[in-house]
Amino acid sequence: MNPYDPAQSIMGGTHYLADLLKLFGGRVDLALAGYNAGEGAVMKYGRRVPPYSETQNYVRTIGTRYAQSGVSLTAKTSERPSKNKGM
């Protein structure tokens, strides 16, 4: 993978986020924390958002944007409402 190729970089980032979601049982907040601080830091602090101000701000900021879709940040991704319901 070429990290300087935008398409490859986006693809790599989305695969990594998918792996983090699996690792943390679909918990978006923990996946975001793992993306920012590393999954080892999340594990070190008992599968919680680490007490790093940068990471807590990142989770809060991205979580606010994510929540605008109507999904709780701590909800598992499998609990997200389907956009295709009723079709």
Short mmCIF file of N, CA and C in Angstrom, two decimals:
data_model
loop_
_atom_site.label_atom_id
_atom_site.label_comp_id
_atom_site.label_asym_id
_atom_site.label_seq_id
_atom_site.Cartn_x
_atom_site.Cartn_y
_atom_site.Cartn_z
N MET A 1 0.83 -1.18 0.00
CA MET A 1 0.00 0.00 0.00
C MET A 1 0.89 1.25 0.00
N ASN A 2 0.48 2.22 -0.78
CA ASN A 2 1.19 3.48 -0.85
C ASN A 2 0.45 4.51 0.01
N PRO A 3 1.01 4.90 1.17
CA PRO A 3 0.31 5.84 2.06
C PRO A 3 0.14 7.23 1.46
N TYR A 4 0.84 7.53 0.36
CA TYR A 4 0.72 8.83 -0.29
C TYR A 4 -0.36 8.85 -1.37
N ASP A 5 -0.94 7.67 -1.64
CA ASP A 5 -2.05 7.58 -2.60
C ASP A 5 -3.34 7.77 -1.81
N PRO A 6 -4.08 8.85 -2.07
CA PRO A 6 -5.28 9.15 -1.28
C PRO A 6 -6.30 8.00 -1.23
N ALA A 7 -6.55 7.36 -2.36
CA ALA A 7 -7.53 6.27 -2.40
C ALA A 7 -7.06 5.10 -1.53
N GLN A 8 -5.79 4.75 -1.64
CA GLN A 8 -5.25 3.66 -0.84
C GLN A 8 -5.23 4.02 0.64
N SER A 9 -4.94 5.26 0.96
CA SER A 9 -4.92 5.71 2.34
C SER A 9 -6.32 5.63 2.97
N ILE A 10 -7.32 6.08 2.22
CA ILE A 10 -8.71 6.01 2.71
C ILE A 10 -9.12 4.55 2.90
N MET A 11 -8.79 3.71 1.94
CA MET A 11 -9.13 2.29 2.03
C MET A 11 -8.46 1.65 3.24
N GLY A 12 -7.19 1.96 3.46
CA GLY A 12 -6.48 1.43 4.62
C GLY A 12 -7.09 1.89 5.93
N GLY A 13 -7.45 3.17 6.01
CA GLY A 13 -8.07 3.71 7.22
C GLY A 13 -9.41 3.07 7.51
N THR A 14 -10.22 2.85 6.47
CA THR A 14 -11.53 2.24 6.69
C THR A 14 -11.41 0.77 7.09
N HIS A 15 -10.44 0.08 6.54
CA HIS A 15 -10.20 -1.31 6.95
C HIS A 15 -9.76 -1.37 8.42
N TYR A 16 -8.90 -0.43 8.81
CA TYR A 16 -8.43 -0.39 10.19
C TYR A 16 -9.59 -0.09 11.14
N LEU A 17 -10.45 0.87 10.79
CA LEU A 17 -11.62 1.17 11.62
C LEU A 17 -12.53 -0.04 11.72
N ALA A 18 -12.73 -0.77 10.63
CA ALA A 18 -13.55 -1.97 10.66
C ALA A 18 -12.95 -3.01 11.61
N ASP A 19 -11.64 -3.16 11.56
CA ASP A 19 -10.97 -4.09 12.48
C ASP A 19 -11.15 -3.66 13.94
N LEU A 20 -11.05 -2.35 14.18
CA LEU A 20 -11.22 -1.84 15.55
C LEU A 20 -12.66 -2.05 16.03
N LEU A 21 -13.63 -1.84 15.15
CA LEU A 21 -15.03 -2.09 15.53
C LEU A 21 -15.24 -3.54 15.92
N LYS A 22 -14.63 -4.46 15.17
CA LYS A 22 -14.73 -5.89 15.51
C LYS A 22 -14.06 -6.16 16.86
N LEU A 23 -12.87 -5.61 17.04
CA LEU A 23 -12.12 -5.81 18.28
C LEU A 23 -12.89 -5.34 19.50
N PHE A 24 -13.58 -4.22 19.36
CA PHE A 24 -14.29 -3.63 20.50
C PHE A 24 -15.79 -3.89 20.45
N GLY A 25 -16.18 -4.98 19.81
CA GLY A 25 -17.57 -5.42 19.84
C GLY A 25 -18.55 -4.41 19.26
N GLY A 26 -18.11 -3.64 18.27
CA GLY A 26 -18.99 -2.67 17.64
C GLY A 26 -19.11 -1.34 18.36
N ARG A 27 -18.38 -1.17 19.44
CA ARG A 27 -18.44 0.10 20.20
C ARG A 27 -17.69 1.18 19.43
N VAL A 28 -18.43 2.14 18.92
CA VAL A 28 -17.85 3.21 18.11
C VAL A 28 -16.89 4.07 18.93
N ASP A 29 -17.25 4.38 20.17
CA ASP A 29 -16.38 5.21 20.99
C ASP A 29 -15.03 4.57 21.20
N LEU A 30 -15.01 3.26 21.45
CA LEU A 30 -13.74 2.58 21.67
C LEU A 30 -12.95 2.43 20.38
N ALA A 31 -13.64 2.22 19.26
CA ALA A 31 -12.96 2.15 17.97
C ALA A 31 -12.29 3.49 17.65
N LEU A 32 -12.99 4.59 17.91
CA LEU A 32 -12.40 5.91 17.69
C LEU A 32 -11.21 6.14 18.60
N ALA A 33 -11.33 5.75 19.85
CA ALA A 33 -10.22 5.90 20.80
C ALA A 33 -9.03 5.06 20.35
N GLY A 34 -9.29 3.85 19.89
CA GLY A 34 -8.23 2.99 19.40
C GLY A 34 -7.57 3.55 18.16
N TYR A 35 -8.36 4.16 17.29
CA TYR A 35 -7.82 4.78 16.08
C TYR A 35 -6.89 5.94 16.43
N ASN A 36 -7.26 6.70 17.46
CA ASN A 36 -6.49 7.87 17.84
C ASN A 36 -5.29 7.52 18.72
N ALA A 37 -5.51 6.71 19.74
CA ALA A 37 -4.45 6.44 20.73
C ALA A 37 -3.81 5.07 20.58
N GLY A 38 -4.42 4.22 19.75
CA GLY A 38 -3.93 2.85 19.59
C GLY A 38 -4.77 1.90 20.43
N GLU A 39 -5.03 0.73 19.86
CA GLU A 39 -5.87 -0.22 20.59
C GLU A 39 -5.25 -0.69 21.89
N GLY A 40 -3.93 -0.68 21.96
CA GLY A 40 -3.25 -1.06 23.19
C GLY A 40 -3.58 -0.12 24.35
N ALA A 41 -3.72 1.16 24.05
CA ALA A 41 -4.07 2.13 25.10
C ALA A 41 -5.49 1.88 25.61
N VAL A 42 -6.40 1.55 24.70
CA VAL A 42 -7.78 1.25 25.11
C VAL A 42 -7.79 0.01 25.99
N MET A 43 -7.03 -0.99 25.62
CA MET A 43 -6.95 -2.22 26.42
C MET A 43 -6.31 -1.94 27.78
N LYS A 44 -5.27 -1.13 27.79
CA LYS A 44 -4.56 -0.80 29.03
C LYS A 44 -5.49 -0.17 30.05
N TYR A 45 -6.44 0.62 29.59
CA TYR A 45 -7.37 1.30 30.50
C TYR A 45 -8.70 0.57 30.62
N GLY A 46 -8.64 -0.76 30.53
CA GLY A 46 -9.82 -1.58 30.80
C GLY A 46 -10.92 -1.45 29.76
N ARG A 47 -10.52 -1.36 28.49
CA ARG A 47 -11.48 -1.23 27.38
C ARG A 47 -12.35 0.01 27.57
N ARG A 48 -11.69 1.09 27.94
CA ARG A 48 -12.32 2.41 28.09
C ARG A 48 -11.51 3.43 27.31
N VAL A 49 -12.13 4.58 27.04
CA VAL A 49 -11.41 5.66 26.36
C VAL A 49 -10.28 6.10 27.29
N PRO A 50 -9.03 6.08 26.81
CA PRO A 50 -7.90 6.46 27.67
C PRO A 50 -8.02 7.90 28.16
N PRO A 51 -7.40 8.20 29.29
CA PRO A 51 -7.51 9.54 29.89
C PRO A 51 -6.57 10.57 29.25
N TYR A 52 -6.38 10.46 27.95
CA TYR A 52 -5.54 11.42 27.24
C TYR A 52 -6.46 12.51 26.68
N SER A 53 -6.15 13.76 26.96
CA SER A 53 -7.04 14.85 26.52
C SER A 53 -7.21 14.85 25.00
N GLU A 54 -6.16 14.60 24.25
CA GLU A 54 -6.28 14.57 22.78
C GLU A 54 -7.27 13.49 22.34
N THR A 55 -7.16 12.31 22.93
CA THR A 55 -8.04 11.21 22.55
C THR A 55 -9.48 11.48 22.99
N GLN A 56 -9.66 11.99 24.20
CA GLN A 56 -11.01 12.29 24.66
C GLN A 56 -11.65 13.37 23.79
N ASN A 57 -10.89 14.38 23.40
CA ASN A 57 -11.42 15.41 22.50
C ASN A 57 -11.75 14.84 21.13
N TYR A 58 -10.91 13.95 20.62
CA TYR A 58 -11.14 13.31 19.32
C TYR A 58 -12.43 12.50 19.35
N VAL A 59 -12.59 11.67 20.38
CA VAL A 59 -13.79 10.85 20.50
C VAL A 59 -15.03 11.73 20.63
N ARG A 60 -14.93 12.79 21.41
CA ARG A 60 -16.07 13.71 21.59
C ARG A 60 -16.42 14.41 20.27
N THR A 61 -15.41 14.92 19.57
CA THR A 61 -15.64 15.66 18.33
C THR A 61 -16.21 14.76 17.24
N ILE A 62 -15.57 13.65 16.99
CA ILE A 62 -16.04 12.74 15.95
C ILE A 62 -17.35 12.09 16.38
N GLY A 63 -17.47 11.81 17.67
CA GLY A 63 -18.71 11.23 18.20
C GLY A 63 -19.90 12.14 18.01
N THR A 64 -19.69 13.44 18.16
CA THR A 64 -20.77 14.41 17.95
C THR A 64 -21.23 14.36 16.50
N ARG A 65 -20.30 14.30 15.60
CA ARG A 65 -20.65 14.21 14.17
C ARG A 65 -21.37 12.89 13.88
N TYR A 66 -20.88 11.83 14.46
CA TYR A 66 -21.48 10.51 14.27
C TYR A 66 -22.90 10.48 14.83
N ALA A 67 -23.09 11.08 16.00
CA ALA A 67 -24.40 11.09 16.65
C ALA A 67 -25.44 11.86 15.85
N GLN A 68 -25.00 12.75 14.99
CA GLN A 68 -25.94 13.49 14.15
C GLN A 68 -26.72 12.55 13.23
N SER A 69 -26.21 11.34 13.06
CA SER A 69 -26.91 10.34 12.25
C SER A 69 -27.98 9.63 13.09
N GLY A 70 -28.09 10.01 14.37
CA GLY A 70 -29.11 9.44 15.25
C GLY A 70 -28.67 8.20 15.99
N VAL A 71 -27.38 7.93 16.02
CA VAL A 71 -26.86 6.73 16.67
C VAL A 71 -26.05 7.12 17.89
N SER A 72 -26.28 6.45 19.00
CA SER A 72 -25.51 6.67 20.21
C SER A 72 -24.07 6.25 19.98
N LEU A 73 -23.15 6.99 20.53
CA LEU A 73 -21.73 6.69 20.35
C LEU A 73 -21.33 5.37 21.01
N THR A 74 -22.01 5.00 22.07
CA THR A 74 -21.66 3.75 22.75
C THR A 74 -22.49 2.57 22.25
N ALA A 75 -23.43 2.82 21.34
CA ALA A 75 -24.21 1.73 20.78
C ALA A 75 -23.32 0.88 19.88
N LYS A 76 -23.59 -0.39 19.86
CA LYS A 76 -22.85 -1.25 18.95
C LYS A 76 -23.32 -0.96 17.54
N THR A 77 -22.41 -1.11 16.58
CA THR A 77 -22.75 -0.79 15.20
C THR A 77 -23.90 -1.65 14.69
N SER A 78 -24.09 -2.83 15.24
CA SER A 78 -25.19 -3.69 14.82
C SER A 78 -26.54 -3.13 15.25
N GLU A 79 -26.55 -2.16 16.18
CA GLU A 79 -27.79 -1.57 16.67
C GLU A 79 -28.18 -0.33 15.87
N ARG A 80 -27.40 0.03 14.85
CA ARG A 80 -27.70 1.21 14.05
C ARG A 80 -28.97 0.99 13.26
N PRO A 81 -29.80 2.01 13.15
CA PRO A 81 -31.02 1.86 12.35
C PRO A 81 -30.66 1.72 10.88
N SER A 82 -31.39 0.87 10.19
CA SER A 82 -31.16 0.65 8.78
C SER A 82 -31.75 1.78 7.97
N LYS A 83 -31.00 2.27 7.00
CA LYS A 83 -31.50 3.32 6.13
C LYS A 83 -32.43 2.74 5.07
N ASN A 84 -32.41 1.42 4.91
CA ASN A 84 -33.21 0.77 3.87
C ASN A 84 -34.51 0.17 4.42
N LYS A 85 -34.85 0.45 5.67
CA LYS A 85 -36.07 -0.11 6.23
C LYS A 85 -37.27 0.37 5.45
N GLY A 86 -38.20 -0.54 5.23
CA GLY A 86 -39.43 -0.20 4.55
C GLY A 86 -39.30 -0.20 3.04
N MET A 87 -38.17 -0.61 2.51
CA MET A 87 -37.99 -0.63 1.05
C MET A 87 -38.15 -2.02 0.55
#
